[in-house]
PDB file of C-alpha atoms in Angstrom:
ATOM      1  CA  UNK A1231     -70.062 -22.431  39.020  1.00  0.00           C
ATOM      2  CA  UNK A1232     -66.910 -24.011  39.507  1.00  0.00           C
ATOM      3  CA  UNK A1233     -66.697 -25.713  36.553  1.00  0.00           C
ATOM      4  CA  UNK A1234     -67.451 -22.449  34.869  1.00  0.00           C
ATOM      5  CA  UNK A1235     -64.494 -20.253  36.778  1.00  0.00           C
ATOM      6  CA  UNK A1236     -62.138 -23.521  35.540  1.00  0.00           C
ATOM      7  CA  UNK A1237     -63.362 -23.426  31.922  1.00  0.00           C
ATOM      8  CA  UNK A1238     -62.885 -19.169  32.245  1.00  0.00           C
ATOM      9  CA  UNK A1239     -59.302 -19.705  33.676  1.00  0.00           C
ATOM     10  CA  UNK A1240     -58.686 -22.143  30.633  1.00  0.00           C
ATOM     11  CA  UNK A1241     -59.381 -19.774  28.186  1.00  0.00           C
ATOM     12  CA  UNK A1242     -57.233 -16.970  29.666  1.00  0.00           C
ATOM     13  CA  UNK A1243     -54.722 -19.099  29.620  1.00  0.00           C
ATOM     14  CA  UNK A1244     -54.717 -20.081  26.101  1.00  0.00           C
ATOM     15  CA  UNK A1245     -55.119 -15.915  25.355  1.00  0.00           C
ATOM     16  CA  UNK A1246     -52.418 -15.271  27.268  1.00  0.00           C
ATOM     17  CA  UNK A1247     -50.191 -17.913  25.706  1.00  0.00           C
ATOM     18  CA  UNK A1248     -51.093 -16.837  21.615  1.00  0.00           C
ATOM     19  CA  UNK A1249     -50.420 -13.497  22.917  1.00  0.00           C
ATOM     20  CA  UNK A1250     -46.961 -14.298  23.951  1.00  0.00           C
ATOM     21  CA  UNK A1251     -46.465 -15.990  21.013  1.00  0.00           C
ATOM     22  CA  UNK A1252     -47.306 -13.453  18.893  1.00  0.00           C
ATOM     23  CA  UNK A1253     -45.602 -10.918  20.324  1.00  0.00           C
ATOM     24  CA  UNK A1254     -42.201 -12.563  20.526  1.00  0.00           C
ATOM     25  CA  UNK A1255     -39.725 -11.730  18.203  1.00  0.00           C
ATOM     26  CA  UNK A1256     -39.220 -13.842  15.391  1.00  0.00           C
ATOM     27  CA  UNK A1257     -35.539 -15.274  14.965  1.00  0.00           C
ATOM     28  CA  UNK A1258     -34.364 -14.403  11.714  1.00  0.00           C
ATOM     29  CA  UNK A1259     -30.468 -16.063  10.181  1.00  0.00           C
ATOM     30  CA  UNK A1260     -28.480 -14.199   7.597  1.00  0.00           C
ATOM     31  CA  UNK A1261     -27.530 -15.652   4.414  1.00  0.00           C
ATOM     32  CA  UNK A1262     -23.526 -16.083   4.254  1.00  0.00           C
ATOM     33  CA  UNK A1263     -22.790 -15.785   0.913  1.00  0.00           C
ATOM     34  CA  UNK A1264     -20.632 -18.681  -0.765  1.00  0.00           C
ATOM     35  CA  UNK A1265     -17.375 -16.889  -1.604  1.00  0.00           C
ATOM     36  CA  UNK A1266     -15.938 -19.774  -3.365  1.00  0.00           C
ATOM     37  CA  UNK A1267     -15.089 -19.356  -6.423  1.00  0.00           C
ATOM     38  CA  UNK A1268     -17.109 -20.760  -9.786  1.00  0.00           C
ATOM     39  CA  UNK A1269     -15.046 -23.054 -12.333  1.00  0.00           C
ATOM     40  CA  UNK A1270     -15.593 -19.778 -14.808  1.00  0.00           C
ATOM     41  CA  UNK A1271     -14.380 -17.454 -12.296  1.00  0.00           C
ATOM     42  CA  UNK A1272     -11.421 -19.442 -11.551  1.00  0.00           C
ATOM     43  CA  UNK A1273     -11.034 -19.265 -15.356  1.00  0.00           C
ATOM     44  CA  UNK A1274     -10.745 -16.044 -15.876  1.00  0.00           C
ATOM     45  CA  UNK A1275      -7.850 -15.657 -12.859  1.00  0.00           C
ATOM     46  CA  UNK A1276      -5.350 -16.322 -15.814  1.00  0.00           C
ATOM     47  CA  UNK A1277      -1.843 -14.112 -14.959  1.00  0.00           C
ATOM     48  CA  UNK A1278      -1.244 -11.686 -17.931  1.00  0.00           C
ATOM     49  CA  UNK A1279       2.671 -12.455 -19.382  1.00  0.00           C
ATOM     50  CA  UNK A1280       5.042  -9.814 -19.154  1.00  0.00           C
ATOM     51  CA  UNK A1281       4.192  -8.476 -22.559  1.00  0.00           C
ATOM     52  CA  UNK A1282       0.529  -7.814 -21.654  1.00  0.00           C
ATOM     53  CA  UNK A1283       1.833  -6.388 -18.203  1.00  0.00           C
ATOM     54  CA  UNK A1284       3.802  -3.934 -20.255  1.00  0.00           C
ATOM     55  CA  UNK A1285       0.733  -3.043 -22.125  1.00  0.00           C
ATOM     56  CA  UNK A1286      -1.180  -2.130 -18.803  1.00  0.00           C
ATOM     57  CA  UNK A1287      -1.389   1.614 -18.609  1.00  0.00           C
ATOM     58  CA  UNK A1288       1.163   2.421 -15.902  1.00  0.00           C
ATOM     59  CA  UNK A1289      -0.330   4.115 -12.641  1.00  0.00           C
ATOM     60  CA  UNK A1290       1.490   6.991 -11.590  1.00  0.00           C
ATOM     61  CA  UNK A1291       4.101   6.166  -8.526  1.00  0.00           C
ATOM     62  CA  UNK A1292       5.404   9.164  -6.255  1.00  0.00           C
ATOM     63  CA  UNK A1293       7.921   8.526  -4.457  1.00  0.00           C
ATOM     64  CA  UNK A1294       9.002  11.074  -0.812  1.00  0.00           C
ATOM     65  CA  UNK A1295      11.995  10.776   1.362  1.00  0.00           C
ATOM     66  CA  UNK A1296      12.323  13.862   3.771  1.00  0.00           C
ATOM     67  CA  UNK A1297       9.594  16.309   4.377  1.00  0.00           C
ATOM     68  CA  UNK A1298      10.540  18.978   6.231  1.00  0.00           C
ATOM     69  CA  UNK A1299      11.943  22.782   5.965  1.00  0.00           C
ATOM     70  CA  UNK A1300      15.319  23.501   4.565  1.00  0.00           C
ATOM     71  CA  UNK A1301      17.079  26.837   3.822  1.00  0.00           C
ATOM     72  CA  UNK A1302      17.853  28.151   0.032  1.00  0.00           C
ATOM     73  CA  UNK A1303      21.713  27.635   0.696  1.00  0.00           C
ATOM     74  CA  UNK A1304      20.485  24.109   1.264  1.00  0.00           C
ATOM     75  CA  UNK A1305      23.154  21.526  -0.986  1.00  0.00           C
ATOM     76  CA  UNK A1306      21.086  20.137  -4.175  1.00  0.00           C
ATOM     77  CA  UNK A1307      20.878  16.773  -2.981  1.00  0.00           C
ATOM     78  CA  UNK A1308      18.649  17.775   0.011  1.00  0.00           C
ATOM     79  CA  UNK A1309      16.633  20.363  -2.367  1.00  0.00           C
ATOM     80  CA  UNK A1310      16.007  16.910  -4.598  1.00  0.00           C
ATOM     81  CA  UNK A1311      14.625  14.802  -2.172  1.00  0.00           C
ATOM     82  CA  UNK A1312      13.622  16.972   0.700  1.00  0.00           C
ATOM     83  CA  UNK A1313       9.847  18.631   0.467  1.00  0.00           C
ATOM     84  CA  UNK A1314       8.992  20.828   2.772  1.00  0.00           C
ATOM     85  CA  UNK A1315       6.075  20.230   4.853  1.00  0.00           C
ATOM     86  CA  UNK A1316       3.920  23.144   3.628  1.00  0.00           C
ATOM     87  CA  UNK A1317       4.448  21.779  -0.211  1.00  0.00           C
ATOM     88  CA  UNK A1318       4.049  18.538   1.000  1.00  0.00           C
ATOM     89  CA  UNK A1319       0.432  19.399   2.136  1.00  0.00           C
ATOM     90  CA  UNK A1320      -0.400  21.226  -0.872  1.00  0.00           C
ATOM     91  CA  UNK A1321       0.679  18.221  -3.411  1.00  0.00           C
ATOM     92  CA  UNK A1322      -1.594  15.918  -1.314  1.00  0.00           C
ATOM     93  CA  UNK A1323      -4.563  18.552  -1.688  1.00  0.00           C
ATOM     94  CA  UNK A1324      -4.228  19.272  -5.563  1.00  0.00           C
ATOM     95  CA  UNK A1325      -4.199  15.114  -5.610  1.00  0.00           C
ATOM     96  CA  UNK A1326      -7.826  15.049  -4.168  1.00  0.00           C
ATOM     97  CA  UNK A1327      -9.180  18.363  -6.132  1.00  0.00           C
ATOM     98  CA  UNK A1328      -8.115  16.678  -9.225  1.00  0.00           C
ATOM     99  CA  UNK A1329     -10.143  13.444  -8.355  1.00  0.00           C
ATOM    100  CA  UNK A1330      -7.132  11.736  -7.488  1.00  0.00           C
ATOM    101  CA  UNK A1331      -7.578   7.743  -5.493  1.00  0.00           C
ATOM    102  CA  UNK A1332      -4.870   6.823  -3.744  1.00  0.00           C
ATOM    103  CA  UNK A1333      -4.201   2.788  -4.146  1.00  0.00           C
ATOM    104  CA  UNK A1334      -2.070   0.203  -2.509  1.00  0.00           C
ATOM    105  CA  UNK A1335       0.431  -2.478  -4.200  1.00  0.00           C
ATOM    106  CA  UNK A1336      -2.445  -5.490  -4.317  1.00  0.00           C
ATOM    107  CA  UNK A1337      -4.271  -3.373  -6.225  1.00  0.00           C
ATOM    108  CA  UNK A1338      -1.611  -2.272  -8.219  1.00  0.00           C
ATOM    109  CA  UNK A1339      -0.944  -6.712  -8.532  1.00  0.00           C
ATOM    110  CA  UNK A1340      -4.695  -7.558  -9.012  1.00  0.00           C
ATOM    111  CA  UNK A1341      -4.952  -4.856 -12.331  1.00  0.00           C
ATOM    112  CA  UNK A1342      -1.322  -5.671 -13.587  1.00  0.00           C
ATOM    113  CA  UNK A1343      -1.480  -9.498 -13.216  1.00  0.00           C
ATOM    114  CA  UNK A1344      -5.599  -9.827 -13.500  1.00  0.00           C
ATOM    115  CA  UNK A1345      -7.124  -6.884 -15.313  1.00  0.00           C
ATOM    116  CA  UNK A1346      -9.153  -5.978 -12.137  1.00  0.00           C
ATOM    117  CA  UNK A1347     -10.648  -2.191 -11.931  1.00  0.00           C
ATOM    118  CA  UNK A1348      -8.773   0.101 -10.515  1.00  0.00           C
ATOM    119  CA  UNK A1349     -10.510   3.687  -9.323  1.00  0.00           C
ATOM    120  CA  UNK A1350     -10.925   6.519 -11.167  1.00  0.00           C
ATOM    121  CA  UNK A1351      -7.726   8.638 -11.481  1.00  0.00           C
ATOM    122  CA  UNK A1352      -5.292   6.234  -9.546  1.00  0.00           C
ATOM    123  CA  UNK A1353      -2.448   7.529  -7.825  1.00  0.00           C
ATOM    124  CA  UNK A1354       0.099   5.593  -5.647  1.00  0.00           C
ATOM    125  CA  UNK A1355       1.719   7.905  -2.885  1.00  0.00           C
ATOM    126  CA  UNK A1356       4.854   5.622  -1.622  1.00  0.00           C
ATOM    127  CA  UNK A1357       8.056   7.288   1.445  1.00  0.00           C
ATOM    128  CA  UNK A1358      11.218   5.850   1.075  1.00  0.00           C
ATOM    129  CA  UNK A1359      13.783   5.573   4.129  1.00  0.00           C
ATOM    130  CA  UNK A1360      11.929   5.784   7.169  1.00  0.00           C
ATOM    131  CA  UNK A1361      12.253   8.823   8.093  1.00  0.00           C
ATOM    132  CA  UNK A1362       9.907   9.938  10.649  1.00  0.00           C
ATOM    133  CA  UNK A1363       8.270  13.022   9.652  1.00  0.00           C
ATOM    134  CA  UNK A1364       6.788  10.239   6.711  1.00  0.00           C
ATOM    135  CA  UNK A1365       4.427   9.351   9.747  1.00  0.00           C
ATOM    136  CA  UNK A1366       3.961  12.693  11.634  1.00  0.00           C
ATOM    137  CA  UNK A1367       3.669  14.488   9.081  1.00  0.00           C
ATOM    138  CA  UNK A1368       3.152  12.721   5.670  1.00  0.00           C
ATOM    139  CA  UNK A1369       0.232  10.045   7.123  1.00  0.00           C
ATOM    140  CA  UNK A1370      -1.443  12.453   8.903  1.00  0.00           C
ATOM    141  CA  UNK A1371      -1.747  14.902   5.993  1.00  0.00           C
ATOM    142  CA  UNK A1372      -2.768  11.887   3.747  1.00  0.00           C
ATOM    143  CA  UNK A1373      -5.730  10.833   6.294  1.00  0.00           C
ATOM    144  CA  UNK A1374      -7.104  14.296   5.349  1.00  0.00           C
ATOM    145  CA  UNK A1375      -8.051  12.990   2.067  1.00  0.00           C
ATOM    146  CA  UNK A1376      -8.520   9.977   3.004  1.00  0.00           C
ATOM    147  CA  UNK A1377      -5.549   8.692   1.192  1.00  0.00           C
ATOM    148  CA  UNK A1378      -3.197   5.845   2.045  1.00  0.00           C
ATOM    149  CA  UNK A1379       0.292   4.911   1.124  1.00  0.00           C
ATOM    150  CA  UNK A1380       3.363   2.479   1.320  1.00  0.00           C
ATOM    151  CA  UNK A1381       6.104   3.012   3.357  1.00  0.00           C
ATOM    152  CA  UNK A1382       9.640   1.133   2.391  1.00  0.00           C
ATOM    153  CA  UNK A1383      11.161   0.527   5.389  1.00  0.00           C
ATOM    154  CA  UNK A1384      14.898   0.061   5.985  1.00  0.00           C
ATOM    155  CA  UNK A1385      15.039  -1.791   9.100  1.00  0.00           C
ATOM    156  CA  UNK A1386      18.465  -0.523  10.258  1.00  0.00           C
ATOM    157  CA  UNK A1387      16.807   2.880  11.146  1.00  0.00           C
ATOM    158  CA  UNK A1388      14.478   1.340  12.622  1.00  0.00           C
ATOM    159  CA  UNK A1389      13.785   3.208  16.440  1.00  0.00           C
ATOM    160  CA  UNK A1390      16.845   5.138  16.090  1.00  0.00           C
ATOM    161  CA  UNK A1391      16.215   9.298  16.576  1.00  0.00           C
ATOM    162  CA  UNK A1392      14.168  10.927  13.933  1.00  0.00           C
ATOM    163  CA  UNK A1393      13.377   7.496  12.234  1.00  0.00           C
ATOM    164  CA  UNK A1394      10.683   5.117  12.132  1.00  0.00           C
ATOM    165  CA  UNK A1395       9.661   2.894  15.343  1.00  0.00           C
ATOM    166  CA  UNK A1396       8.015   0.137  15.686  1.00  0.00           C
ATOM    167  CA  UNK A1397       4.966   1.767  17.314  1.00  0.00           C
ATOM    168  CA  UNK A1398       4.704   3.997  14.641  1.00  0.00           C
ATOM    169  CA  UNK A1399       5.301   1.061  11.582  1.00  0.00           C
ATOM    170  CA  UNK A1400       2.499  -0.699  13.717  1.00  0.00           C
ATOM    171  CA  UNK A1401       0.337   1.902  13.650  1.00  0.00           C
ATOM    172  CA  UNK A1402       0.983   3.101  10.313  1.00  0.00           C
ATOM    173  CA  UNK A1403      -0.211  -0.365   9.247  1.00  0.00           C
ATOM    174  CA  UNK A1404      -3.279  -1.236  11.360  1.00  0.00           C
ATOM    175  CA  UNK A1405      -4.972   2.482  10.116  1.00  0.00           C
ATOM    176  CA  UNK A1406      -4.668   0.856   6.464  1.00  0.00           C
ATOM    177  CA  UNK A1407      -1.059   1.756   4.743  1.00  0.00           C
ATOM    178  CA  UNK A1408       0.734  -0.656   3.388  1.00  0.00           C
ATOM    179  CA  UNK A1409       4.546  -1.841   5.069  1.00  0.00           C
ATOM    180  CA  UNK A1410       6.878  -2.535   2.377  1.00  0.00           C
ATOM    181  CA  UNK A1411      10.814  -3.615   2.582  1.00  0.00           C
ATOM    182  CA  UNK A1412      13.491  -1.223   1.818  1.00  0.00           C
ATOM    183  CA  UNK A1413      16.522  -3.434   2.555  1.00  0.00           C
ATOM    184  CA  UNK A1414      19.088  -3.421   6.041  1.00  0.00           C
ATOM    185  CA  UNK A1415      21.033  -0.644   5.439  1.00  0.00           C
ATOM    186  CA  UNK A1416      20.190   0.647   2.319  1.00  0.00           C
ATOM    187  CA  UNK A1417      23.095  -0.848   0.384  1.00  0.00           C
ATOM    188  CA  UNK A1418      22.564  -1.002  -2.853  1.00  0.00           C
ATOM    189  CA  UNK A1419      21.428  -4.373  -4.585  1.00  0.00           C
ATOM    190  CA  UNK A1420      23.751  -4.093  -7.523  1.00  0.00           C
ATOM    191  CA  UNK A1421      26.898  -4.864  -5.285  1.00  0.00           C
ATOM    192  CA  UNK A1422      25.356  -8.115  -3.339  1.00  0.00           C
ATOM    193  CA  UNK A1423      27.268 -11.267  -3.136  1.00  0.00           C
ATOM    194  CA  UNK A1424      27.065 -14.046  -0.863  1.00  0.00           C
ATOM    195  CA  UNK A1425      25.048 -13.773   2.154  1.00  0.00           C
ATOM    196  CA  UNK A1426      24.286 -10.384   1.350  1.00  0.00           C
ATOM    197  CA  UNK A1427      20.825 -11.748  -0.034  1.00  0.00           C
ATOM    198  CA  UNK A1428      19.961 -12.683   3.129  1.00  0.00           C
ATOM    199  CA  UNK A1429      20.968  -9.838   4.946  1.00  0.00           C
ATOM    200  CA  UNK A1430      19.287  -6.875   2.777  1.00  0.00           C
ATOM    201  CA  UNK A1431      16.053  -8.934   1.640  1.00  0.00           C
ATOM    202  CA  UNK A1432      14.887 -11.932   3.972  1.00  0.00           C
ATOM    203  CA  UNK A1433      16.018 -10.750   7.251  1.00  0.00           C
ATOM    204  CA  UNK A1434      14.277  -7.194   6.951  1.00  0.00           C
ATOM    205  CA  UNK A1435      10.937  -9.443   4.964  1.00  0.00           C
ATOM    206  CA  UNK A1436      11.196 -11.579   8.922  1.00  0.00           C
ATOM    207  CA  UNK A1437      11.450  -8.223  10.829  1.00  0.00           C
ATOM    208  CA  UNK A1438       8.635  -6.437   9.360  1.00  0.00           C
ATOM    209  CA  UNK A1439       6.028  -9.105   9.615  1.00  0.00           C
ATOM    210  CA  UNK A1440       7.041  -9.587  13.030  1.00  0.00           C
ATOM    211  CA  UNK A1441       6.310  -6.169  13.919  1.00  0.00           C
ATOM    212  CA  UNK A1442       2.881  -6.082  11.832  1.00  0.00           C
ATOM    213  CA  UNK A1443       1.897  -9.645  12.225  1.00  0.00           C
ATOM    214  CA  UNK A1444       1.356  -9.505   7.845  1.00  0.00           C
ATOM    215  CA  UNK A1445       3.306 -10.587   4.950  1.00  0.00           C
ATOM    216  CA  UNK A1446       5.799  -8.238   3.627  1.00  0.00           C
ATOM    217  CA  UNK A1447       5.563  -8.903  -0.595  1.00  0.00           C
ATOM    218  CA  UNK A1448       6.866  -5.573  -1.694  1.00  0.00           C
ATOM    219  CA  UNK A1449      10.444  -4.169  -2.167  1.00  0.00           C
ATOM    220  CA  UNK A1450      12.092  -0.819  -3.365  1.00  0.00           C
ATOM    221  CA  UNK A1451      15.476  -1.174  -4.435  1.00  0.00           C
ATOM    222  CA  UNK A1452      18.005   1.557  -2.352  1.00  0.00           C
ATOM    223  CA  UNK A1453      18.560   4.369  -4.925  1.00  0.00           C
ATOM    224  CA  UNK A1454      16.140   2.626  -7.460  1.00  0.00           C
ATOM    225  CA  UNK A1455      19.172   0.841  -8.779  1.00  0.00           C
ATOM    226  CA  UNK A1456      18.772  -2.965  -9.782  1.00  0.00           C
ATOM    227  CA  UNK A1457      20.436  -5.573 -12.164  1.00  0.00           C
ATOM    228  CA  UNK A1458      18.943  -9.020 -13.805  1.00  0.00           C
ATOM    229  CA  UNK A1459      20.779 -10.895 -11.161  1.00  0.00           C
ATOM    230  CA  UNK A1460      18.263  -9.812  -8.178  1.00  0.00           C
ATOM    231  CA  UNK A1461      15.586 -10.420  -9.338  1.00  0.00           C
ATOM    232  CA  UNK A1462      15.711 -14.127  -8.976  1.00  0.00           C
ATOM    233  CA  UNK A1463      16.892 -13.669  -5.091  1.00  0.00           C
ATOM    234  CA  UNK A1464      13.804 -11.181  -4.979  1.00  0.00           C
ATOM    235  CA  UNK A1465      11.394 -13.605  -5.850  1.00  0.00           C
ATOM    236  CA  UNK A1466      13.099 -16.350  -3.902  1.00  0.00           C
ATOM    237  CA  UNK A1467      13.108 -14.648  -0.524  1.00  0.00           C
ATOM    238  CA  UNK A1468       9.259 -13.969  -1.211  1.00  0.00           C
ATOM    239  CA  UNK A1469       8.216 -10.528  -2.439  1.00  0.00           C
ATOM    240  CA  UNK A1470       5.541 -10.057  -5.307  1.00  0.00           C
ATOM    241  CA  UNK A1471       6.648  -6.717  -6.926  1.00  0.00           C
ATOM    242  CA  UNK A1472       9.796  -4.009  -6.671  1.00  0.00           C
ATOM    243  CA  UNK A1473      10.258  -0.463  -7.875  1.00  0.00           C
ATOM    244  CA  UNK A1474      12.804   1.018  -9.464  1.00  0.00           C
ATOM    245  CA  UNK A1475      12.566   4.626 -10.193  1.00  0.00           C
ATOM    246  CA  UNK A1476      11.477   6.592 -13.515  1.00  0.00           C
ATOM    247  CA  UNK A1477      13.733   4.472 -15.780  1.00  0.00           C
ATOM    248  CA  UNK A1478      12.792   1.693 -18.527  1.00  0.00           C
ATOM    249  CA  UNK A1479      11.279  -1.599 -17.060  1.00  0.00           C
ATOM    250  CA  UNK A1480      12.526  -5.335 -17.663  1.00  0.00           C
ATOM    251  CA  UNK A1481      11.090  -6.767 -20.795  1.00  0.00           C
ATOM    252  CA  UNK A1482      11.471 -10.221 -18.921  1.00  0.00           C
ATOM    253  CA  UNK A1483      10.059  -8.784 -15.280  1.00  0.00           C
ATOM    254  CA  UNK A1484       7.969  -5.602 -15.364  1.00  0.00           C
ATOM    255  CA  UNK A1485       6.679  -6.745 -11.802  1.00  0.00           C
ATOM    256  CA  UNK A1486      10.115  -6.034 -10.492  1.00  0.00           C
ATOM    257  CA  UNK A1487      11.073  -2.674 -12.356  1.00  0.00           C
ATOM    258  CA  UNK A1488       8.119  -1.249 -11.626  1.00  0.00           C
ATOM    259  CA  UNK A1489       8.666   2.580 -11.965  1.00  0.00           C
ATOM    260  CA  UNK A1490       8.135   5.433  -9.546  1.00  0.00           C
ATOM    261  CA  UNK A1491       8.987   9.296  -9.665  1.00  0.00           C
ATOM    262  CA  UNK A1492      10.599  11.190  -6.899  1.00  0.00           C
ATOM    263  CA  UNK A1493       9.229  14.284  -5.762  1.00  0.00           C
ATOM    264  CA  UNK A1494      11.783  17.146  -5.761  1.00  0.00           C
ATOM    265  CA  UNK A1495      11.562  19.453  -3.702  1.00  0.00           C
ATOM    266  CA  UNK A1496      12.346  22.493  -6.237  1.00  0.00           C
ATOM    267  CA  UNK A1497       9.372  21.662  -7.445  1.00  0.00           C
ATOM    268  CA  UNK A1498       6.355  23.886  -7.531  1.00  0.00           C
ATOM    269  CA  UNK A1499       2.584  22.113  -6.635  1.00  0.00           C
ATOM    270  CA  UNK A1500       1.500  22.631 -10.144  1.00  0.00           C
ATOM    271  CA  UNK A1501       5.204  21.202 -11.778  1.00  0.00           C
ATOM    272  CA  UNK A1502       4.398  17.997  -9.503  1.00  0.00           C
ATOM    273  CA  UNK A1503       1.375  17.599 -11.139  1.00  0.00           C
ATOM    274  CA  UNK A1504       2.294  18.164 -14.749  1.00  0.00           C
ATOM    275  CA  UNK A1505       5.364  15.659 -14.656  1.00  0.00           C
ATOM    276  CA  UNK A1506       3.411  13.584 -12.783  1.00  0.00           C
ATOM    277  CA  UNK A1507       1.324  13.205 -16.176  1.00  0.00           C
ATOM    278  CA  UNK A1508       3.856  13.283 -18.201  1.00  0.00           C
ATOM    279  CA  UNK A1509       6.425  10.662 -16.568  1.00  0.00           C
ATOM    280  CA  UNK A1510       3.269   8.078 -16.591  1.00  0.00           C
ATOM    281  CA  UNK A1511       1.456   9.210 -19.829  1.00  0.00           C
ATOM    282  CA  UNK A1512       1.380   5.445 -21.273  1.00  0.00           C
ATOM    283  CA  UNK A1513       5.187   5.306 -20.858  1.00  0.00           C
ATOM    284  CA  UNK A1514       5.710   1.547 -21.359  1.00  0.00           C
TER     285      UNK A1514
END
């Protein structure tokens, strides 16, 4: 008998035990894919020259400064680059009905320099001077539509009233825009000498990444006004690519006359959008 209750308790044992066994859950490991590149791959990552740059089809650049209301006695100048807030909102929404994608400057690199893809209808939506309705106003009617865009910061402004602070450069980054360098004071690159360089292009590159902990490779130059002679101190103090506005490029370096429109405000939604097609209809 007892030998019979031992060989029982055996055997419940063991049932118990394939039970457990089968009913645990079964450790599985994800593949990590190897990202490293392929000798073919690495091949193909062959930078286009300017002349094949040039050929690129050019992506059409807007380019804001104020948003807000002004009065019809307003001066011209503030009619040019002022667009009221209303307008504003209406551009962004004709953008997405017309199957507009907004896009960022390493895209704009990767399909200049490498021929990558870029999406259908590309648009790049880009605020000049820091002003601060460009985050109250301009990023949160962009998030609407999901777009983002690239803000060129002048770092003088920066945290003073009705500008730009570092909070909102910080956030402005993190949610996905793109932080771009706009020079100290806006002084225009034409008239640098001496330690000027330093002043308007490293020293506002330094301050940016500080306050968004990630490289700062993209410039705009103050009233879209540039000479052969900066170039060289662009590249040296580290940035990838600079716009101009709707003028020819450089022959030698289209990277650093690349061209952008400004957005008047005496301009109707539908005008935006035709001279938007027009000023970038395989202009070269």
């Amino acid at each position: 008998m007892k030998k019979l209750i031992f060989l029982s308790t055996i055997g419940l044992f063991l049932m118990f035990s394939c039970q457990q066994k089968t009913t645990a859950p079964v450790e599985t490991k994800t593949a990590v894919p190897d990202t490293k590149a392929t000798p073919k791959e690495e091949e193909k990552l062959v930078m286009n020259n300017a002349a094949a740059i040039l050929a690129r089809k050019e992506v059409p650049i807007l380019c804001y400064h104020n948003i807000k209301d002004f009065t019809d006695s307003a001066g011209e100048m503030t009619k040019t680059y002022t667009v009221k807030p209303a307008n504003f909102a209406e551009q962004m929404k004709a953008l997405a009905n017309a199957g507009y994608h907004s896009i960022l400057p390493n895209q704009l690199y990767d399909y200049l320099v490498y021929n990558k893809p870029l999406p259908e209808k590309p648009v790049m939506i880009t605020f000049d001077d820091t002003r601060g309705e460009q985050y109250s106003i301009g990023a949160a009617e962009m998030k609407k539509y999901n777009f983002k865009g690239v803000f060129f910061v002048m770092t003088v402004s920066i945290n003073r009233p009705n500008y730009l602070n570092k909070e909102d450069i910080k956030e402005l980054s993190d949610s996905g825009n793109c932080i771009a360098a706009h020079t100290w004071d806006h002084h225009m690159v034409t008239k640098y000498a001496g330690d000027d360089w330093n002043t308007q292009l490293v020293k506002p590159k330094a301050k940016l990444e500080e306050i968004i902990g990630k490289p700062i490779t993209n410039f705009a130059y103050p009233f879209g006004l540039w000479n052969a002679a900066a170039i060289p101190e662009i590249k040296k103090s580290g940035y990838k690519m600079a716009y101009i506005l709707s003028t020819k490029r450089d022959s030698i370096d289209p990277l650093f006359t690349i061209r952008r429109m400004i957005v008047s405000g005496n301009w109707s939604t539908d005008r935006m959008m035709k001279s938007m097609e027009t000023t970038f209809a395989n202009k070269k």
